[in-house]
Every structure is written in structure tokens, then in C-alpha cells.
PDB file of C-alpha atoms and ligand atoms in Angstrom:
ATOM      1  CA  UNK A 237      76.889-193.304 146.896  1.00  0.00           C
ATOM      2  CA  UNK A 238      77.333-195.853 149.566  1.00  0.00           C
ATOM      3  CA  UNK A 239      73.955-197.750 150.217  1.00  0.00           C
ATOM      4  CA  UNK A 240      74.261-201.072 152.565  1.00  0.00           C
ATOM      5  CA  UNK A 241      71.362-203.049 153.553  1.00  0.00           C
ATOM      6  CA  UNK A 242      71.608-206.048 156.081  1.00  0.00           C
ATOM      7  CA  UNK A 243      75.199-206.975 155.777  1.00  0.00           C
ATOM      8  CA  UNK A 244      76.113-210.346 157.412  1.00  0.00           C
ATOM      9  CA  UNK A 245      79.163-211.161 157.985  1.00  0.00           C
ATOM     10  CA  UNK A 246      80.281-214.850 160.001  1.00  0.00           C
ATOM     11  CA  UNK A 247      83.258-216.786 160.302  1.00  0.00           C
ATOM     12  CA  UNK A 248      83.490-220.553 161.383  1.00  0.00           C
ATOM     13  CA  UNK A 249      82.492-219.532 165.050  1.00  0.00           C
ATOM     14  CA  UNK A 250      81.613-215.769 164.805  1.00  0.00           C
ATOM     15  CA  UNK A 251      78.852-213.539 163.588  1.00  0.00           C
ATOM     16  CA  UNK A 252      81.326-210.609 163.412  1.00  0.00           C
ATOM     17  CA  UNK A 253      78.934-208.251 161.371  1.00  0.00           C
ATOM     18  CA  UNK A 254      75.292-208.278 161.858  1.00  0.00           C
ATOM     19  CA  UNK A 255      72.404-207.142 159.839  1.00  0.00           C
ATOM     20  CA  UNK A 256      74.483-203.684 159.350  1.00  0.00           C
ATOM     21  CA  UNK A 257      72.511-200.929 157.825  1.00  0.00           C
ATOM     22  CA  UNK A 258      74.818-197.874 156.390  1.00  0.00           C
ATOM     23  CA  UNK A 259      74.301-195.370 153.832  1.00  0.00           C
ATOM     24  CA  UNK A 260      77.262-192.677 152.699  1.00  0.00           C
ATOM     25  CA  UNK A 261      76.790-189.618 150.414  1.00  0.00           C
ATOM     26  CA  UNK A 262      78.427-188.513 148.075  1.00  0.00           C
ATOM     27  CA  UNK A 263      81.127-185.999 149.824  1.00  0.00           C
ATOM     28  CA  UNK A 264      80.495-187.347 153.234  1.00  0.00           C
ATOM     29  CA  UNK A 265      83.398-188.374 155.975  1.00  0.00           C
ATOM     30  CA  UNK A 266      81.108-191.078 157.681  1.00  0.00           C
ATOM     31  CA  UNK A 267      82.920-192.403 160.613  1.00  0.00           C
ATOM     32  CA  UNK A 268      82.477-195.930 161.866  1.00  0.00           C
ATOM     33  CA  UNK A 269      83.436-196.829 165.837  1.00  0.00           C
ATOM     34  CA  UNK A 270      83.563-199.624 167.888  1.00  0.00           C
ATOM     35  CA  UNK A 271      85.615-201.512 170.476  1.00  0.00           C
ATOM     36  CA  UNK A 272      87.826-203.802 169.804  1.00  0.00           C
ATOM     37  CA  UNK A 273      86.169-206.432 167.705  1.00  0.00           C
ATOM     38  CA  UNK A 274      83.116-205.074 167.490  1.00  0.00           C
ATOM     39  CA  UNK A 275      83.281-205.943 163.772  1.00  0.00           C
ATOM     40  CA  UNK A 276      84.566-203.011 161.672  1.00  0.00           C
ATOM     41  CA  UNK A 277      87.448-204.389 159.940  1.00  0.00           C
ATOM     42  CA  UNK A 278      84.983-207.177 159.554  1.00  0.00           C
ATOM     43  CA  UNK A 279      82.902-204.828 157.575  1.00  0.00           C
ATOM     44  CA  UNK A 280      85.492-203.453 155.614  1.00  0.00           C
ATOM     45  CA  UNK A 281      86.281-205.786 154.241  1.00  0.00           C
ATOM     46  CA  UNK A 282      83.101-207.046 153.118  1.00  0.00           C
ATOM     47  CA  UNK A 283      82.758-203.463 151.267  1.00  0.00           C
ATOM     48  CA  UNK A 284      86.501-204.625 149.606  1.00  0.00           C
ATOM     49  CA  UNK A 285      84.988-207.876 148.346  1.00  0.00           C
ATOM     50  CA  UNK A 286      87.906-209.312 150.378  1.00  0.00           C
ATOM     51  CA  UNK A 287      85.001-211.463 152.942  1.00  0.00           C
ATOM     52  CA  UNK A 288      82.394-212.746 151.104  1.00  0.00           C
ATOM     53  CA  UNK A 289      79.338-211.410 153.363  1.00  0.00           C
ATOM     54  CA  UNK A 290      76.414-214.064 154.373  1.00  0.00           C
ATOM     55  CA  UNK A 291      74.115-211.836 153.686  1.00  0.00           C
ATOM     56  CA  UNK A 292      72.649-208.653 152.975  1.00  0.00           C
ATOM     57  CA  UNK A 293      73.504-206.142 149.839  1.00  0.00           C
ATOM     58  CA  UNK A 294      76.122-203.225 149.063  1.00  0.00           C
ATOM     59  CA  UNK A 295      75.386-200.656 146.516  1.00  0.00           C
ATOM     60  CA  UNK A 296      78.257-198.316 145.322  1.00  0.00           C
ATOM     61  CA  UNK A 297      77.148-195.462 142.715  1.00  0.00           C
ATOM     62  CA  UNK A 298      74.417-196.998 142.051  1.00  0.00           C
ATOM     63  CA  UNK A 299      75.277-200.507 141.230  1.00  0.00           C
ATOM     64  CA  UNK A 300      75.205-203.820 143.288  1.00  0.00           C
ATOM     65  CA  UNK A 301      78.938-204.874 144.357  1.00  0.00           C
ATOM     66  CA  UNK A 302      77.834-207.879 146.080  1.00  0.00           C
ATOM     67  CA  UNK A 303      79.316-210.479 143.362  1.00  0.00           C
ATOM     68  CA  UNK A 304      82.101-208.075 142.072  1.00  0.00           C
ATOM     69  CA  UNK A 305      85.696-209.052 142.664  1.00  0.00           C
ATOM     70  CA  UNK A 306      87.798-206.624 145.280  1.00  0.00           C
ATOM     71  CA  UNK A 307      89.451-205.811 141.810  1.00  0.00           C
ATOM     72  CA  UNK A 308      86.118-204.613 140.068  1.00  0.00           C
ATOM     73  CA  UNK A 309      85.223-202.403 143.266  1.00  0.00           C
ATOM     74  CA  UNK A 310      88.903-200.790 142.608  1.00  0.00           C
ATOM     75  CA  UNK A 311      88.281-200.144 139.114  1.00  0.00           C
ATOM     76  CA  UNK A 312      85.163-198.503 139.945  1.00  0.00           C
ATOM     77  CA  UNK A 313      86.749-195.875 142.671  1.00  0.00           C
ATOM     78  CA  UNK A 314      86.640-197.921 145.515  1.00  0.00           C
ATOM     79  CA  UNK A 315      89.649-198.396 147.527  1.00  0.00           C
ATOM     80  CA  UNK A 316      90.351-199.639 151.311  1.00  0.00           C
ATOM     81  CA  UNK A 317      93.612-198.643 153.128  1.00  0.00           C
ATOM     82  CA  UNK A 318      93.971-201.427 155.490  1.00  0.00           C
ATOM     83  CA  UNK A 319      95.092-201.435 159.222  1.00  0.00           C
ATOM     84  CA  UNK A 320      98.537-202.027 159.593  1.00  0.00           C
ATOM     85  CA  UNK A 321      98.888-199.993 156.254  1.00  0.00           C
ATOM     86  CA  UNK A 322     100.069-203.377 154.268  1.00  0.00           C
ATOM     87  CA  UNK A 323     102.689-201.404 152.232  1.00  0.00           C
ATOM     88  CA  UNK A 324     105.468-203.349 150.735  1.00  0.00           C
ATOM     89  CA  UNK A 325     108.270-202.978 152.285  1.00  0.00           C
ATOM     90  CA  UNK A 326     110.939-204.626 150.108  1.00  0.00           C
ATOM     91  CA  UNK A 327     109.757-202.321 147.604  1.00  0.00           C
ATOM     92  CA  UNK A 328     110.882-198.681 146.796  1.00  0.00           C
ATOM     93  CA  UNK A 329     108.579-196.078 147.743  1.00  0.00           C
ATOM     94  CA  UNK A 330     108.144-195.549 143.661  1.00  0.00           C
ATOM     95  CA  UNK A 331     107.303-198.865 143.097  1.00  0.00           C
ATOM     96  CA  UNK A 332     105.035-199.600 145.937  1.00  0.00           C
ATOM     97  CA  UNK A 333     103.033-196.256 144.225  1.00  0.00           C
ATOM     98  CA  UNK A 334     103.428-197.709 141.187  1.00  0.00           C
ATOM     99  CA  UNK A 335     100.950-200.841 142.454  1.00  0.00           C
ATOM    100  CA  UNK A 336      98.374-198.571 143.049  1.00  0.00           C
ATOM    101  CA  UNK A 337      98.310-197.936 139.327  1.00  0.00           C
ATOM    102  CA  UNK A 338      98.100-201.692 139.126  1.00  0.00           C
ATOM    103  CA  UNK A 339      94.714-201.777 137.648  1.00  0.00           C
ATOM    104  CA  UNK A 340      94.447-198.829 135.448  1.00  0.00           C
ATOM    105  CA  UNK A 341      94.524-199.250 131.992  1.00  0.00           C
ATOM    106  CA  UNK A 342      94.287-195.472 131.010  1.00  0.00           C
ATOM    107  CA  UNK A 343      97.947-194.950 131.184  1.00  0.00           C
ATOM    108  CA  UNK A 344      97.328-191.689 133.130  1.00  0.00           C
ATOM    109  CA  UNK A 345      98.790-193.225 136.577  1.00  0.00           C
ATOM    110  CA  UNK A 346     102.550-191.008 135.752  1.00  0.00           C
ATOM    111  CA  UNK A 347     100.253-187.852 136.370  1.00  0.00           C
ATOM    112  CA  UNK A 348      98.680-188.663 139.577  1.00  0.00           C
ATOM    113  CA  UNK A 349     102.068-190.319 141.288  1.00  0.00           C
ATOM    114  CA  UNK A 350     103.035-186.576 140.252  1.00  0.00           C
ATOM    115  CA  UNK A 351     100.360-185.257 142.697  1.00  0.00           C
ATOM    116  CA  UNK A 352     101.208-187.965 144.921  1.00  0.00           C
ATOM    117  CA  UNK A 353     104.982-186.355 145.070  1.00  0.00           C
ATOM    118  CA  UNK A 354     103.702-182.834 145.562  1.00  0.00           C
ATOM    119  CA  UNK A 355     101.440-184.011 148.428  1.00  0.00           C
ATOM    120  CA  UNK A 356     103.690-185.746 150.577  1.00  0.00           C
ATOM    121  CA  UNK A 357     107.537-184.232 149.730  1.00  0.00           C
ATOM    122  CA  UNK A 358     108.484-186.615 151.874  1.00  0.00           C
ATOM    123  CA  UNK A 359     107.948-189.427 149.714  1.00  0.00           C
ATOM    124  CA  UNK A 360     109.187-187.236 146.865  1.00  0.00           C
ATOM    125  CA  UNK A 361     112.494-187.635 148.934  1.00  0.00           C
ATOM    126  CA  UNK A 362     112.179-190.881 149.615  1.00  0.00           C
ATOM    127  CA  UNK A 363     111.024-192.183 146.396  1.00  0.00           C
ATOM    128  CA  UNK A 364     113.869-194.944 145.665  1.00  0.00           C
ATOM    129  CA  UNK A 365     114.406-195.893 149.039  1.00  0.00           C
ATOM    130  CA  UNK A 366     112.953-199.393 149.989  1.00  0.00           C
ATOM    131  CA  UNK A 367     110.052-198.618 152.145  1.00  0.00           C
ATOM    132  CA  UNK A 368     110.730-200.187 155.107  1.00  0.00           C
ATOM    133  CA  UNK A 369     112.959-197.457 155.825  1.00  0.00           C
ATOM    134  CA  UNK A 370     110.057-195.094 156.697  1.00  0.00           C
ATOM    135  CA  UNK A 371     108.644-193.885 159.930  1.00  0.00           C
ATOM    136  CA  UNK A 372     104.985-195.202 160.796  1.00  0.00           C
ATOM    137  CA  UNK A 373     103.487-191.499 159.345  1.00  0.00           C
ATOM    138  CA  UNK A 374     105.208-191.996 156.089  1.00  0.00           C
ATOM    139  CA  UNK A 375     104.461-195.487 155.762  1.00  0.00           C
ATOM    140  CA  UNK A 376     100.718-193.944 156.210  1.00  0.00           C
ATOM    141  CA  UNK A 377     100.895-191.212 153.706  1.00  0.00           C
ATOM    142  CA  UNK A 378     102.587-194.566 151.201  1.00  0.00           C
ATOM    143  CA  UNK A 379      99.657-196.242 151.806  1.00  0.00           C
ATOM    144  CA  UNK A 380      97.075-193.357 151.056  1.00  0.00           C
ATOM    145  CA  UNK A 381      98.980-192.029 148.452  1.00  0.00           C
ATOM    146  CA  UNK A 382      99.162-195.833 146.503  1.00  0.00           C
ATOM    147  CA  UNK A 383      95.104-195.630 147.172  1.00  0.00           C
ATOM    148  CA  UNK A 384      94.948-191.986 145.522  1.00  0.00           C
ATOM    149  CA  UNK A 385      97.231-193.242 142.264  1.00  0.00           C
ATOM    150  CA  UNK A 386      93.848-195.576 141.667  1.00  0.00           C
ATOM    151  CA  UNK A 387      91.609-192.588 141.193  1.00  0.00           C
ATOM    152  CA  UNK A 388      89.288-193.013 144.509  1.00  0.00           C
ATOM    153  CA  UNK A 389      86.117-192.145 144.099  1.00  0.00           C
ATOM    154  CA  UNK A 390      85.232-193.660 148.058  1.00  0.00           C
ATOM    155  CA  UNK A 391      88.375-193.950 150.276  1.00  0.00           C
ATOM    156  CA  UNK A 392      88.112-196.241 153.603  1.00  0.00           C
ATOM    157  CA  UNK A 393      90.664-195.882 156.091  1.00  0.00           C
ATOM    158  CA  UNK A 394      91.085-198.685 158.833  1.00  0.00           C
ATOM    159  CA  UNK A 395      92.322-197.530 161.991  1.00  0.00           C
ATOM    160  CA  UNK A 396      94.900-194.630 159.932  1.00  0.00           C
ATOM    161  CA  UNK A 397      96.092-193.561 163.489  1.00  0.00           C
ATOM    162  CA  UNK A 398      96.830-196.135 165.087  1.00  0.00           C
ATOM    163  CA  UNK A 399     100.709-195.921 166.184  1.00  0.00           C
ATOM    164  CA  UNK A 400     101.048-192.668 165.063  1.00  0.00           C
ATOM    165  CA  UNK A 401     102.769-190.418 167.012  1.00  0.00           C
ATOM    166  CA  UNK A 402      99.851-187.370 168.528  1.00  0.00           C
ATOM    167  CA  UNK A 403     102.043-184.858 165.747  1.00  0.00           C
ATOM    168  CA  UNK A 404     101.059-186.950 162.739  1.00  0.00           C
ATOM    169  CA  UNK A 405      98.120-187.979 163.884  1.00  0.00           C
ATOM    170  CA  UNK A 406      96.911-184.106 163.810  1.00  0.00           C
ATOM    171  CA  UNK A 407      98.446-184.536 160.409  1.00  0.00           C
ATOM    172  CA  UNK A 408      96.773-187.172 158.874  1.00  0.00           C
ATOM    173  CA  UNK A 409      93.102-185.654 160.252  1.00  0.00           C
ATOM    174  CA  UNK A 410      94.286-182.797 158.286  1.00  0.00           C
ATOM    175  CA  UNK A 411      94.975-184.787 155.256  1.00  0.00           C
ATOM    176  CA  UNK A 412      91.692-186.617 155.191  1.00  0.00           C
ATOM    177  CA  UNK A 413      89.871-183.401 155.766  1.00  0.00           C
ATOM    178  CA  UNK A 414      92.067-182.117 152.579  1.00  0.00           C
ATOM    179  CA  UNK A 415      91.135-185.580 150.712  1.00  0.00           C
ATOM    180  CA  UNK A 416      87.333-184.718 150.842  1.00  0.00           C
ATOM    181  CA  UNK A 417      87.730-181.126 149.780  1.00  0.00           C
ATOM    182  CA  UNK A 418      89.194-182.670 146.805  1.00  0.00           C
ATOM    183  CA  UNK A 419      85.911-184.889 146.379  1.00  0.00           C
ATOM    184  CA  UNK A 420      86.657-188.137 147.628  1.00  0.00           C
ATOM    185  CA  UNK A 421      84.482-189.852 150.086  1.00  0.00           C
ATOM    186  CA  UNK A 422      85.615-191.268 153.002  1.00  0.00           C
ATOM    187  CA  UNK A 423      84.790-194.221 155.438  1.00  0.00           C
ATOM    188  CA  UNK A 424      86.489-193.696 158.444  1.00  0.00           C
ATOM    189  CA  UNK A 425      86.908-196.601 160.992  1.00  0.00           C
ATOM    190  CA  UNK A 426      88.934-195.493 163.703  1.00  0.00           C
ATOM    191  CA  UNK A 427      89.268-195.711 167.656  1.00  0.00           C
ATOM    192  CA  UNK A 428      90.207-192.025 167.701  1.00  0.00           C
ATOM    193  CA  UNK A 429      86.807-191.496 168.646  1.00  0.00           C
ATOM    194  CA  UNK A 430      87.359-187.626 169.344  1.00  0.00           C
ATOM    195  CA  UNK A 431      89.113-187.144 166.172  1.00  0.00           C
ATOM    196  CA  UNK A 432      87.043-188.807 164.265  1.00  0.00           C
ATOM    197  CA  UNK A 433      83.950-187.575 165.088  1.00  0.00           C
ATOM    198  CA  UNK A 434      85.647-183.895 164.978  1.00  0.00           C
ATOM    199  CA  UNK A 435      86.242-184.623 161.202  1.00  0.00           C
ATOM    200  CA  UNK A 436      83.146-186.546 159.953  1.00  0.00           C
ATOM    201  CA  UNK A 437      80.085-185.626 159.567  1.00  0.00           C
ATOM    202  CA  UNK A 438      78.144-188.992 160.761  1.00  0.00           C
ATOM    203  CA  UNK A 439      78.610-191.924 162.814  1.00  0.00           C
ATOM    204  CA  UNK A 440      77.943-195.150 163.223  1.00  0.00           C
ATOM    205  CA  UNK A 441      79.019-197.082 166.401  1.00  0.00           C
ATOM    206  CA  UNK A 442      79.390-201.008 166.341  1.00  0.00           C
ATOM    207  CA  UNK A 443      78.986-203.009 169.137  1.00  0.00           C
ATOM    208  CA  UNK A 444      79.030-207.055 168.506  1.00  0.00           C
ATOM    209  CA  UNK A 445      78.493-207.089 165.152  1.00  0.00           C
ATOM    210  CA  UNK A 446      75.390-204.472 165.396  1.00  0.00           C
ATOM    211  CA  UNK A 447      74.897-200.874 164.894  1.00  0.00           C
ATOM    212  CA  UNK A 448      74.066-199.503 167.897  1.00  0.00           C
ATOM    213  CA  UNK A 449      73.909-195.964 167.571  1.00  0.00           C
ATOM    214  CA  UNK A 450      74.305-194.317 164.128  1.00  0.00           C
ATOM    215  CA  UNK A 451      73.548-190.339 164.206  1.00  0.00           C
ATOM    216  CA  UNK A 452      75.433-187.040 163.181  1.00  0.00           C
ATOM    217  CA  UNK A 453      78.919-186.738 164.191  1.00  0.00           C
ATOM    218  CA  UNK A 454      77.645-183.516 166.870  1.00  0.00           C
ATOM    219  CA  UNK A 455      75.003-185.989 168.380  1.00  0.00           C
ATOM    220  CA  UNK A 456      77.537-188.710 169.012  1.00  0.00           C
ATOM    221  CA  UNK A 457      79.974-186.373 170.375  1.00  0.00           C
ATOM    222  CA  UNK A 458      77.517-185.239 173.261  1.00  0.00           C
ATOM    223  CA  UNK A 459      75.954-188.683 173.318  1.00  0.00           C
ATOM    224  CA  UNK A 460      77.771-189.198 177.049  1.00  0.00           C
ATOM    225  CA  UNK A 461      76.693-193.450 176.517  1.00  0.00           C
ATOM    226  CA  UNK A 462      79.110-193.247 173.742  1.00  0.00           C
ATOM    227  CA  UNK A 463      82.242-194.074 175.069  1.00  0.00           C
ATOM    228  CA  UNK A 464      80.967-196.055 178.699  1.00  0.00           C
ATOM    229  CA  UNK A 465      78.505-198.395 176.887  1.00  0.00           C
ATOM    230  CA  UNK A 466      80.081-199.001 173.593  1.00  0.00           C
ATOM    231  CA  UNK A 467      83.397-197.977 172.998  1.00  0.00           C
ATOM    232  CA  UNK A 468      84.823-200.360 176.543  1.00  0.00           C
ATOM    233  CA  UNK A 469      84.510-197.451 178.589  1.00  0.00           C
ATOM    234  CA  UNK A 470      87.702-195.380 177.317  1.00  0.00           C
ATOM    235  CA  UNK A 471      87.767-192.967 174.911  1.00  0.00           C
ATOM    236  CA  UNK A 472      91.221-192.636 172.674  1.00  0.00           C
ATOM    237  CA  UNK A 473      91.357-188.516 172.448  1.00  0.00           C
TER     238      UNK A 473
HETATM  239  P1  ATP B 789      89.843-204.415 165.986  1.00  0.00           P
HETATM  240  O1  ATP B 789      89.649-202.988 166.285  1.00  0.00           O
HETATM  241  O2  ATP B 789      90.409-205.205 167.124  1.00  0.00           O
HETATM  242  O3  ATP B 789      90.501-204.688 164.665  1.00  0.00           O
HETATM  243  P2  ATP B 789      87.273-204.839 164.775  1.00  0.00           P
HETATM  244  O4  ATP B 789      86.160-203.994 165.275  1.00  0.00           O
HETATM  245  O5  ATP B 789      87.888-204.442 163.491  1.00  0.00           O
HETATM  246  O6  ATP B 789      88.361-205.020 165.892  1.00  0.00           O
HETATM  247  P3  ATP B 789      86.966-207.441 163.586  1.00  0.00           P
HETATM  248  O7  ATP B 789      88.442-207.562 163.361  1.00  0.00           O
HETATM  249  O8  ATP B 789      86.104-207.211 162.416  1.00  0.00           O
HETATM  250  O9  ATP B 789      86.680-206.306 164.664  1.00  0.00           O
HETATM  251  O10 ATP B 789      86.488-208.743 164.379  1.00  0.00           O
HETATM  252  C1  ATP B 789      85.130-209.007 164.696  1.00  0.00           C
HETATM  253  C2  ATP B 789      85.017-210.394 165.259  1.00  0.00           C
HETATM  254  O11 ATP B 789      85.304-211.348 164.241  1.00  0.00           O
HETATM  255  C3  ATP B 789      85.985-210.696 166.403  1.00  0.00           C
HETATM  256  O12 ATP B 789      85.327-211.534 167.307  1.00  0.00           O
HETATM  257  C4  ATP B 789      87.120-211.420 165.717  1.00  0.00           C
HETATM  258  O13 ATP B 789      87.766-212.311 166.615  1.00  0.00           O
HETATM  259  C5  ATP B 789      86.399-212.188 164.624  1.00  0.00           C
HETATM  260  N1  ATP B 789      87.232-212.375 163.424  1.00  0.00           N
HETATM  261  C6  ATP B 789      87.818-211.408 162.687  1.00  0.00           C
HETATM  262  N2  ATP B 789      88.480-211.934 161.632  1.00  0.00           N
HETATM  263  C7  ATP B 789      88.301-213.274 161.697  1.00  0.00           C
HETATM  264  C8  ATP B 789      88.721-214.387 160.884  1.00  0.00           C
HETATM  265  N3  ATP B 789      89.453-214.201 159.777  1.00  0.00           N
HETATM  266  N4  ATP B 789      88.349-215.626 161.276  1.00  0.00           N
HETATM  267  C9  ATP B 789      87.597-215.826 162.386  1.00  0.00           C
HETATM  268  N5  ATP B 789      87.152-214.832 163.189  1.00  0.00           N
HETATM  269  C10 ATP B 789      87.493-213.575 162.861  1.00  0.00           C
END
């Protein structure tokens, strides 16, 4: 589904992603980890069309993204949910779901804000408050359930855990595992190594830039140079 072949990625002064190689199936959680800056947000965003990459190709379904718009990639199932989440928080719950239907045209978005609602009663709850009034989960759940109103055929997730509280964040590994028994893909970057490697079913480490180990989710899980040599020599259970 997901086919990338040397993907460059450099800023003024960095080479922040570096002849990555990384291939996702259709159904697959593929989980991609790293220390900090090792270059996955980096690569993220090249797969969003937000970076323009300096080299290399991505193939999604079938096609070549590499001179698509981030807007294209959305209208053909692709959707990032960015670290930090990036919800608007001036905006009602309602509305900032409503964006997410931004770039349908099928008029169809009423039905899946409906299953958006149903999901996460929370939001349901919460649907005309501005949401900057939600906690750091719900403000998660926003931001995956604005990705789901676009019909995601591939979801990546930046960092979803990060600043959750250890309840939520058993939560949310729940919900991604529910995601792809739906059907959706996922690309999971994450510094949960533990609990990401418990829900995917391959890995890729980063280190620099480079891919420096990239095996099934088991294998990296017993790999014991995992965390020491790549991941700065802590692991985030
Ligand atoms: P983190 O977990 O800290 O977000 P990361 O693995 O996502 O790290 P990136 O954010 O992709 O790593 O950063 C990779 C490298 O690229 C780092 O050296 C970073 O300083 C650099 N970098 C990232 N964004 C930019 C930018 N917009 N301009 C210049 N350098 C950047």
C-alpha cells in the first residue's frame, strides 16, 4: 500500500532523513522509532507532502505521491495526525470535526461525524464546547476522530502518547488496535517503544536520518541493542 524507496529529506544544515527504505501493507500497524531527532517527524511529513523530500520516491496504492499536494494525498485516504495534535482550539469540538470533512466533496461527511460521536461519547458531550476546554486524551481522540471524518484509508500517528496520562495511553493503544480492525492502516511513530511494538506488527528504528534496524515487531522487542544503541539508552514503557 505504502512503498518508499530512498527518501531524502535535508534542511538548510541537516540531512534529517536519509535514503529511508519502508514498505506498509495493506492492514499493517508498522511502527516507526527513534530518539529524539532521529528524523521521524521528518519523514512524516514528507509522506504528508508537507516537506518536499530531496530525494527518493513514495508510492501510496499504487500511485507515485511524490509531486501531489498534502491535499491530493488526503483525498486519496491519506491522513497524518500530527504531534502536538494541532486541533483548533478556538473552535467547537463540531466544527474542528467538521474540517476534517474539509476536502470531501461527496457530502457523506454528516454520517461519519455520526460514527465519530458514537466512538468517543465524550466528544458527543462536548461537541459545542470550544476545544480548548479538553483534557490532552480528548484533544487526542479530536484529532483522530477529524482524521477518520476524511475517510482514511492509511492513518499516521506522530507521537499519539505523548503527555497522556498511563490511563489513556492504554486507551488510545486500544483505539488504534480498534482502528485497524476496521481496515485502516496505520503508521505509528512513537517513543512508547513497548507499546508500540506490542501493537504493530513491524518496525523500523531511525537513528540519524537512517534505518537502522527494520524487522517484525517480536524481533525488535527481544532485539536487547534496541533501546541502548538506538533509542538513547531508555526505553519509554
Ligand atoms: P522528535 O522526536 O524530537 O520530534 P524526530 O525523530 O521526529 O524527533 P525530526 O523532528 O524529524 O526528528 O528532526 C530530525 C532532524 O532535523 C533534527 O536534527 C532536527 O533538528 C532537524 N529539523 C527538523 N525540522 C527542521 C526544520 N524545519 N528546519 C531545520 N531543521 C529541522
Amino acid at each position: 500500500m505504502l512503498e518508499v524507496r530512498g527518501l531524502d529529506v535535508r534542511y538548510s544544515r541537516t540531512h534529517a532523513v536519509k535514503s529511508v527504505d519502508l514498505d506498509l501493507e495493506e492492514g499493517e500497524i508498522v511502527t516507526v522509532l527513534g530518539a529524539n531527532g532521529a528524523g521521524k517527524t521528518s519523514l512524516l511529513r514528507a509522506l504528508q507532502g508537507a516537506v518536499k523530500p530531496s530525494g527518493g520516491s513514495v508510492r501510496f496504492g499504487g500511485e507515485t505521491l511524490t509531486h501531489l499536494s498534502p491535499a491530493e494525498r488526503v483525498r486519496r485516504g491519506m491522513m497524518l495526525v500530527p504531534e502536538g495534535r494541532q486541533i483548533f482550539v478556538s473552535m467547537t469540538v463540531h466544527e474542528n470535526l467538521l474540517m476534517g470533512a474539509y476536502l470531501r466533496n461527496d457530502g457523506g461527511a454528516g454520517k461519519d461525524i455520526a460514527k465519530v460521536y458514537e466512538r468517543f461519547p465524550n466528544l458527543a458531550e462536548r461537541r459545542d464546547m470550544k476545544a480548548s476546554v479538553l483534557s490532552g486524551g480528548e484533544q487526542q481522540m479530536l484529532a483522530i476522530g477529524r482524521a477518520l471524518v476524511g475517510q482514511p484509508k492509511l492513518i499516521m500517528l506522530d507521537e499519539p502518547s505523548l503527555g497522556l496520562s498511563p490511563l489513556f495511553v492504554n486507551n488510545l493503544f486500544e483505539l488504534i488496535r480498534e482502528l485497524n480492525q476496521d481496515g485502516i492502516s496505520i503508521l505509528l511513530v512513537e517513543q512508547n517503544t513497548a507499546m508500540a511494538l506490542e501493537t504493530a506488527r513491524r518496525g523500523y528504528v531511525l537513528e540519524l536520518g537512517r534505518v537502522v534496524l527494520a524487522d517484525t515487531a517480536e524481533a525488535l522487542a527481544s532485539n536487547p541493542a534496541l533501546t541502548e544503541a538506538y533509542l538513547g539508552g531508555h526505553a519509554a514503557a
